[in-house]
Coordinates of C-alpha atoms in Angstrom, one line a residue:
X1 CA 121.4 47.0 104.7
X2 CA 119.2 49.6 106.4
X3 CA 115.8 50.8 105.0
X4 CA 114.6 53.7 105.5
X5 CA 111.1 54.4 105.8
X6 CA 109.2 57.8 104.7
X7 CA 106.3 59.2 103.6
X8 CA 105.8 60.2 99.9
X9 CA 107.1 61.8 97.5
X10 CA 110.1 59.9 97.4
X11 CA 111.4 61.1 94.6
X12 CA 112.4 64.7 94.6
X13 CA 113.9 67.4 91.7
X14 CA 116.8 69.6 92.6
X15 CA 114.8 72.9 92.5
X16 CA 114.4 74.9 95.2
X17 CA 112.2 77.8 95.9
X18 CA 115.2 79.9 95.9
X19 CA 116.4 78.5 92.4
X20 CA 113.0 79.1 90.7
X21 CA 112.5 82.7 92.0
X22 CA 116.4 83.6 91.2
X23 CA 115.2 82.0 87.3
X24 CA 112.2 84.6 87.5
X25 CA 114.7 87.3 88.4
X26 CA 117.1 86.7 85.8
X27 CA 114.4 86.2 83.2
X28 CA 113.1 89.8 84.4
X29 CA 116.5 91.3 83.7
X30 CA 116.0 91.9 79.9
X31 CA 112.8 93.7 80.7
X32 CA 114.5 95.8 83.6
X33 CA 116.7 97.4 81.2
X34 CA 114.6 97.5 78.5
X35 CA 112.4 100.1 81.1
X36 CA 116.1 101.9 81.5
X37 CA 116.8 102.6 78.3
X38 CA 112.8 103.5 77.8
X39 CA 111.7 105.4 80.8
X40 CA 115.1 106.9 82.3
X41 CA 117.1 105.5 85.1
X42 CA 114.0 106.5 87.5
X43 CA 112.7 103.2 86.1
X44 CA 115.4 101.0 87.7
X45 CA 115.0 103.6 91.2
X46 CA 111.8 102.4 91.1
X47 CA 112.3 98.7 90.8
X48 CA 115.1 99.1 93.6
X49 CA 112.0 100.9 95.5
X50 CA 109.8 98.3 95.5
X51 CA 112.1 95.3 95.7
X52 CA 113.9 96.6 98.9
X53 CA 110.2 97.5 100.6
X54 CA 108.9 94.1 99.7
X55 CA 111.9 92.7 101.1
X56 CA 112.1 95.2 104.6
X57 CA 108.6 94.4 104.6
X58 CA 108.6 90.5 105.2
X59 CA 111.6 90.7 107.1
X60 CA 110.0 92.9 109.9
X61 CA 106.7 91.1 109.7
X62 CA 108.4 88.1 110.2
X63 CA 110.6 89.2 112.9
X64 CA 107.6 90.4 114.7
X65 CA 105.4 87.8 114.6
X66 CA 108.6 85.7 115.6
X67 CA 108.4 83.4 112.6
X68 CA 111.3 82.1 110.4
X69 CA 112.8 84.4 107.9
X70 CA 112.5 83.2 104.7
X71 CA 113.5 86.4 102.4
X72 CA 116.2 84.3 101.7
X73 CA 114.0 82.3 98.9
X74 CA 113.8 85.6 96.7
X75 CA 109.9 85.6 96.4
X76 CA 109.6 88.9 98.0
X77 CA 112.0 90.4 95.2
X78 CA 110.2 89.0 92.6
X79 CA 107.0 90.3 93.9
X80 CA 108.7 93.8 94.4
X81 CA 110.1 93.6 90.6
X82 CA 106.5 92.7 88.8
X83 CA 104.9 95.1 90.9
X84 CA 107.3 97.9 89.7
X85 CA 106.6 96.4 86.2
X86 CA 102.6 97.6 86.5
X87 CA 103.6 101.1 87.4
X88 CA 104.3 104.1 85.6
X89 CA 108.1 105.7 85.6
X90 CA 106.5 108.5 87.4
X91 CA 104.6 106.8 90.3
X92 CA 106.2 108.7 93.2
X93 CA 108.3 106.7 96.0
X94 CA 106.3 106.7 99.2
X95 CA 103.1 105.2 97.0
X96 CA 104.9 102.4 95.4
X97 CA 106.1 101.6 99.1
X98 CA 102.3 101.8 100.3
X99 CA 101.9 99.0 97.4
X100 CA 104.9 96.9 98.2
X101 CA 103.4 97.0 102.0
X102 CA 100.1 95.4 100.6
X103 CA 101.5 92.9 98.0
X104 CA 103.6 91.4 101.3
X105 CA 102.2 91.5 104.8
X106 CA 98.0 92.2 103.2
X107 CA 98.0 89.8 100.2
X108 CA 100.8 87.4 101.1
X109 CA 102.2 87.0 105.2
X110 CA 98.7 87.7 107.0
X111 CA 97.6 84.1 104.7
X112 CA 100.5 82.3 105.7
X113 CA 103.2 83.3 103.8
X114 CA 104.8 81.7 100.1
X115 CA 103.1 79.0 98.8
X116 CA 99.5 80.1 101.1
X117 CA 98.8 83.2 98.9
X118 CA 95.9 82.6 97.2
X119 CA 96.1 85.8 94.6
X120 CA 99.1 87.2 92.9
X121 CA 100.7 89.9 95.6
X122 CA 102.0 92.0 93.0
X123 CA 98.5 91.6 91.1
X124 CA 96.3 92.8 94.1
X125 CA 98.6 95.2 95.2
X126 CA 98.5 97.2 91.8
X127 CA 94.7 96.9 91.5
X128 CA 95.1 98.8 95.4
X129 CA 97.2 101.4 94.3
X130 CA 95.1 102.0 90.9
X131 CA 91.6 102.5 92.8
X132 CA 93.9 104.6 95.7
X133 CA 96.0 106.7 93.1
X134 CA 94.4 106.6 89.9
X135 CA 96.1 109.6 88.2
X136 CA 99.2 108.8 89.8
X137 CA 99.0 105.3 88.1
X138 CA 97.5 106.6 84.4
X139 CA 100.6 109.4 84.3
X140 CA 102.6 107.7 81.8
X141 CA 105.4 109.5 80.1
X142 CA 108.4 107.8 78.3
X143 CA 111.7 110.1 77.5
X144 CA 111.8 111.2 73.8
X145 CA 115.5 111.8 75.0
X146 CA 117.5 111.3 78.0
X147 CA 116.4 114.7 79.2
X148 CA 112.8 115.5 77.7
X149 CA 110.2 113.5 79.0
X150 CA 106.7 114.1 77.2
X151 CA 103.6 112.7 78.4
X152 CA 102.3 110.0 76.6
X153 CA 99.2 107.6 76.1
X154 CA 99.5 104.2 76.1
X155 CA 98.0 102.3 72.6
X156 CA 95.3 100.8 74.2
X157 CA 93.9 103.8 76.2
X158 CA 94.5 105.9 72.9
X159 CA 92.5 103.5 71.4
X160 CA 94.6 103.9 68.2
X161 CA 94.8 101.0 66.3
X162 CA 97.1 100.9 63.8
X163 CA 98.8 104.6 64.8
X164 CA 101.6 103.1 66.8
X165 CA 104.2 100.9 64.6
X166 CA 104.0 97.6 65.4
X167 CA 108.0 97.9 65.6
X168 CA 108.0 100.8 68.1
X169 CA 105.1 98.5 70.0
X170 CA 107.3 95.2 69.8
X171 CA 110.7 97.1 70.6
X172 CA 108.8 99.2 73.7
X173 CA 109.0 103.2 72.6
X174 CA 105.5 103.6 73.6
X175 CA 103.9 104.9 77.0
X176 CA 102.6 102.5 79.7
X177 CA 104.1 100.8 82.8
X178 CA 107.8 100.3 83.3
X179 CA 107.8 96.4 82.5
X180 CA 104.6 95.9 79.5
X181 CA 106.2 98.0 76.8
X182 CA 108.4 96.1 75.8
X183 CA 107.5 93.0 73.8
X184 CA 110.7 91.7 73.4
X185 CA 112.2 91.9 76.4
X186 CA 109.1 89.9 78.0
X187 CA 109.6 87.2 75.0
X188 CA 113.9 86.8 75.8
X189 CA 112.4 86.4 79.1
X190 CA 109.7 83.9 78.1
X191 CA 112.1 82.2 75.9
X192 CA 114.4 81.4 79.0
X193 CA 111.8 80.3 81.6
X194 CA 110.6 77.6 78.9
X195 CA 114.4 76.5 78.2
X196 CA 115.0 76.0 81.9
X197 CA 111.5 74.6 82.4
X198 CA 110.4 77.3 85.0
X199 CA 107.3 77.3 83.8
X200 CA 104.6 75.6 81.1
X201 CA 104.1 77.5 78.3
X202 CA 100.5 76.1 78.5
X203 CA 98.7 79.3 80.4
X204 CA 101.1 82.3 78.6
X205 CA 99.8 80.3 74.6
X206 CA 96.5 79.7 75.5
X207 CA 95.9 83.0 77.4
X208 CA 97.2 84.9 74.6
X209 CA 96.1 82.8 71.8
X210 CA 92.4 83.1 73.3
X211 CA 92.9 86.9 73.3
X212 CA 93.6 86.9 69.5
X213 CA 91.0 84.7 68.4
X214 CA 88.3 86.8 70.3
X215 CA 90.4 90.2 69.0
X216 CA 89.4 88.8 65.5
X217 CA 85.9 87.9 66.7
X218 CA 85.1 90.8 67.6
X219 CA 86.1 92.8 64.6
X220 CA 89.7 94.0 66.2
X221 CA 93.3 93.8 65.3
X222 CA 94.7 90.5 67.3
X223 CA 98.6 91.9 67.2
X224 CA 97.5 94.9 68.2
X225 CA 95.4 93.8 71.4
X226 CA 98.8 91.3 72.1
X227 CA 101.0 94.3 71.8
X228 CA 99.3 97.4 73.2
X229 CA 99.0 96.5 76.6
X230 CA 100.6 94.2 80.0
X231 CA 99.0 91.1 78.1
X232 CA 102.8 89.6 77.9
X233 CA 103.6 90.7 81.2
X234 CA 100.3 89.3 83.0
X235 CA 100.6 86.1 80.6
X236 CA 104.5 85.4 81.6
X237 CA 105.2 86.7 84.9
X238 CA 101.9 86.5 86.6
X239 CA 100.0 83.9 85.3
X240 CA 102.0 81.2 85.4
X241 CA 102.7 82.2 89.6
X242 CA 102.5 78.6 91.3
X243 CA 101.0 79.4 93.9
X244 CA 98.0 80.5 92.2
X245 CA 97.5 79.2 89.1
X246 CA 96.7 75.2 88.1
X247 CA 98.5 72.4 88.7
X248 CA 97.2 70.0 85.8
X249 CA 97.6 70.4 82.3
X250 CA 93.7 70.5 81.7
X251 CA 93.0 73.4 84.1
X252 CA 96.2 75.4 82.7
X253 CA 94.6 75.2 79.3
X254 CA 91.5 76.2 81.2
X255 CA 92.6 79.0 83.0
X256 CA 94.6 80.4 80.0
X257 CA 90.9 80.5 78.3
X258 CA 88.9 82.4 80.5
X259 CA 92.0 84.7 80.8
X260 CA 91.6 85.7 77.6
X261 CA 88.1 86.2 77.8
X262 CA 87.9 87.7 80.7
X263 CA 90.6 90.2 79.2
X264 CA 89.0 91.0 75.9
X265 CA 85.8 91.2 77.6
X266 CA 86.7 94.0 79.7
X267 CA 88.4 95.8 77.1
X268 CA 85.8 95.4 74.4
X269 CA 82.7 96.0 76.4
X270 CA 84.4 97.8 80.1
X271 CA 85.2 101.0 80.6
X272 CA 88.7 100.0 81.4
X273 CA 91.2 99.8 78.3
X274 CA 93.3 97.0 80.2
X275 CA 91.8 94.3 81.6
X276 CA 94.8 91.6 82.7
X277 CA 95.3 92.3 86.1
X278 CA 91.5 91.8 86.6
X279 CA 91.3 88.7 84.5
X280 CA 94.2 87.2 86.9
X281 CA 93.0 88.3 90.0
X282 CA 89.1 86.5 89.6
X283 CA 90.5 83.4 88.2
X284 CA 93.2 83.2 90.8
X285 CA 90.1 83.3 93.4
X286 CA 88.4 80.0 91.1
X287 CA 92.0 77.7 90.8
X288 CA 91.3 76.0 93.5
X289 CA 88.0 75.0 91.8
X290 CA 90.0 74.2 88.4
X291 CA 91.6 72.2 90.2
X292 CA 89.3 70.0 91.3
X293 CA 87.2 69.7 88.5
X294 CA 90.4 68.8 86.2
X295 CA 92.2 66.5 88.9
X296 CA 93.4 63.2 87.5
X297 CA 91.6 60.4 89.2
X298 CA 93.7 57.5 90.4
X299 CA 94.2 54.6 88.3
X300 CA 91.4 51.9 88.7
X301 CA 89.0 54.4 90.6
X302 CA 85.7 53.5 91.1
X303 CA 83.1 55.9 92.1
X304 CA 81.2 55.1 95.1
X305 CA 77.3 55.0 94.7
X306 CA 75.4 56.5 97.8
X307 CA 71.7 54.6 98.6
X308 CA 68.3 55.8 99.6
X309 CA 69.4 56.4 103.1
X310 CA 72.6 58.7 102.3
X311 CA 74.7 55.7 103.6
X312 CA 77.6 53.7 101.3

C-alpha cells in the first residue's frame, strides 16, 4: 500500500472559488430584478456595465502583466454586480466604467489579485466615484411608471422618519441605489447564502442588530435606520467578503459591532446620512488585527516568559 505524504490541510470541502462567487451571483439575482422592476431596465444596463468592465478589466491586466487568467472564478462579476448595486439608475456609463476600472486593477490586481485584496473592491471603488462624482452619485430617481421617472430622495437623506411606509421601504418603491431598496430581495438573498452555508450569519446579525440597539439609544426608529438605507446590502454582500472580513467566530461578532457603530455614528453625529460603505472600508483595514487578537491558541499552549536580558 503506498502512502502519500503532504503538507496540511488534508482534508479539503468541495467548494471552489468559482462555486462560492456563482452562489453570490445567484443570491444577487432577486435583487437584480427587484432594481428592474424599480428603476427601469437602465438598472440591469447598468449591472451589465459594470460586470463586463470588471471582467474586460482583469482580463487585460492580466494578459499584460502575463499572469494567469483567472476571470474564470466569477469574482470580478460579483464585484461588478455590488458595485452597480451602490449606484444610482442614472449614474451615466463611462463613470461607472471609471469605477469598475478602480474596484479591479486599483483596489484588487495591483495587491495581488483574489484572495490579496485587503478592502472590499466594490466598496472603495464607490467611495471613489462618490468623492469624484458626487451629484452624479446623489441623483436618485425611481420610475412612478414605466415612462415617468421623478426625482426622488432617499429616506435617510430626507431624514423622514416615519414618512415612507415601512411596506414601500421593505418592498423597495423608494429612491436610492439600484441594489439597497429593496429589503426583501436582499433577505431571499440572505436567506439562500445561509441555506447553502456561503456565509455566517454572524457579521450581517450582529452588524445589524448593533445598528438597532444604538438606533434606540439614541432616541431613533431602529426599523427605520435597518430599512432606509444600503445597511442590508453592506451587511449581506459586503461584509461578510472573505477576503476581508474575520476568520473566527469571536472577531465576526467583533467586526459586526463596530460596524454598527461605526454606521450609526456617522449618521447620527456626520454630515453624511449613510455611513456603511465607510464603516466597511476602516474595519476592513483593522481585520487583520481582529484577527489576531481573537485567534484560537493551540491546544496545550504555553506562553513563553522572556527574562531580564530579552532572551528565552
Amino acid at each position: 500500500m503506498k502512502l502519500t505524504v503532504s503538507s496540511a490541510p488534508h482534508i479539503t470541502g468541495k467548494d471552489s472559488s468559482r462555486s462560492i462567487m456563482l452562489d453570490v451571483i445567484i443570491a444577487m439575482i432577486p435583487a437584480i430584478i427587484a432594481s428592474g422592476l424599480i428603476f427601469g431596465p437602465r438598472a440591469i444596463m447598468l449591472i451589465a456595465v459594470t460586470a463586463a468592465a470588471c471582467v474586460g478589466f482583469e482580463f487585460l491586466y492580466q494578459k499584460l502583466m502575463k499572469l494567469p487568467c483567472t476571470v474564470g472564478d466569477l469574482s470580478a462579476v460579483v464585484t461588478g454586480i455590488l458595485l452597480a448595486f451602490n449606484m444610482p439608475s442614472t449614474m451615466p456609463f463611462w463613470m461607472a466604467i471609471i469605477g469598475s476600472f478602480f474596484a479591479i486593477v486599483v483596489a484588487k490586481q495591483l495587491f495581488g489579485g483574489i484572495g490579496f485584496n485587503f478592502v472590499n473592491p466594490a466598496i472603495a471603488a464607490r467611495i471613489i466615484l462618490a468623492t469624484s462624482f458626487a451629484s452624479q452619485m446623489t441623483n436618485f430617481v425611481f420610475p412612478k411608471s414605466s415612462s415617468d421617472a421623478i426625482a426622488s430622495a432617499t429616506p435617510l437623506s430626507a431624514g423622514l422618519t416615519g414618512s415612507y411606509p415601512y411596506m414601500d421601504m421593505f418592498l423597495g418603491t423608494t429612491g436610492g441605489v439600484l441594489g439597497e431598496t429593496s429589503a426583501v430581495a436582499l433577505l431571499i438573498g440572505f436567506a439562500y447564502l445561509l441555506i447553502k452555508k456561503v456565509i455566517s450569519p454572524a457579521i450581517p446579525l450582529t452588524y445589524i442588530g448593533t445598528v438597532a440597539v444604538f438606533a434606540l439609544i439614541f432616541g431613533q426608529d431602529p426599523l427605520f435606520h435597518v430599512l432606509g438605507g444600503g445597511l442590508l446590502l453592506g451587511a449581506i454582500f459586503m461584509a461578510t467578503d472573505y477576503v476581508t472580513s474575520p476568520y473566527t467566530l469571536k472577531g465576526k461578532i467583533v467586526f459586526g459591532f463596530f460596524l454598527g457603530l461605526i454606521t450609526m455614528a456617522i449618521r447620527v453625529f456626520g454630515s453624511m446620512t449613510e455611513g456603511v460603505s465607510y464603516a466597511i472600508l476602516i474595519m476592513n483595514l483593522l481585520v487583520p488585527y481582529i484577527n489576531k487578537l481573537t485567534r484560537q491558541r493551540p491546544l496545550g499552549y504555553i506562553k513563553t516568559k522572556k527574562n531580564a536580558g530579552g532572551k528565552n
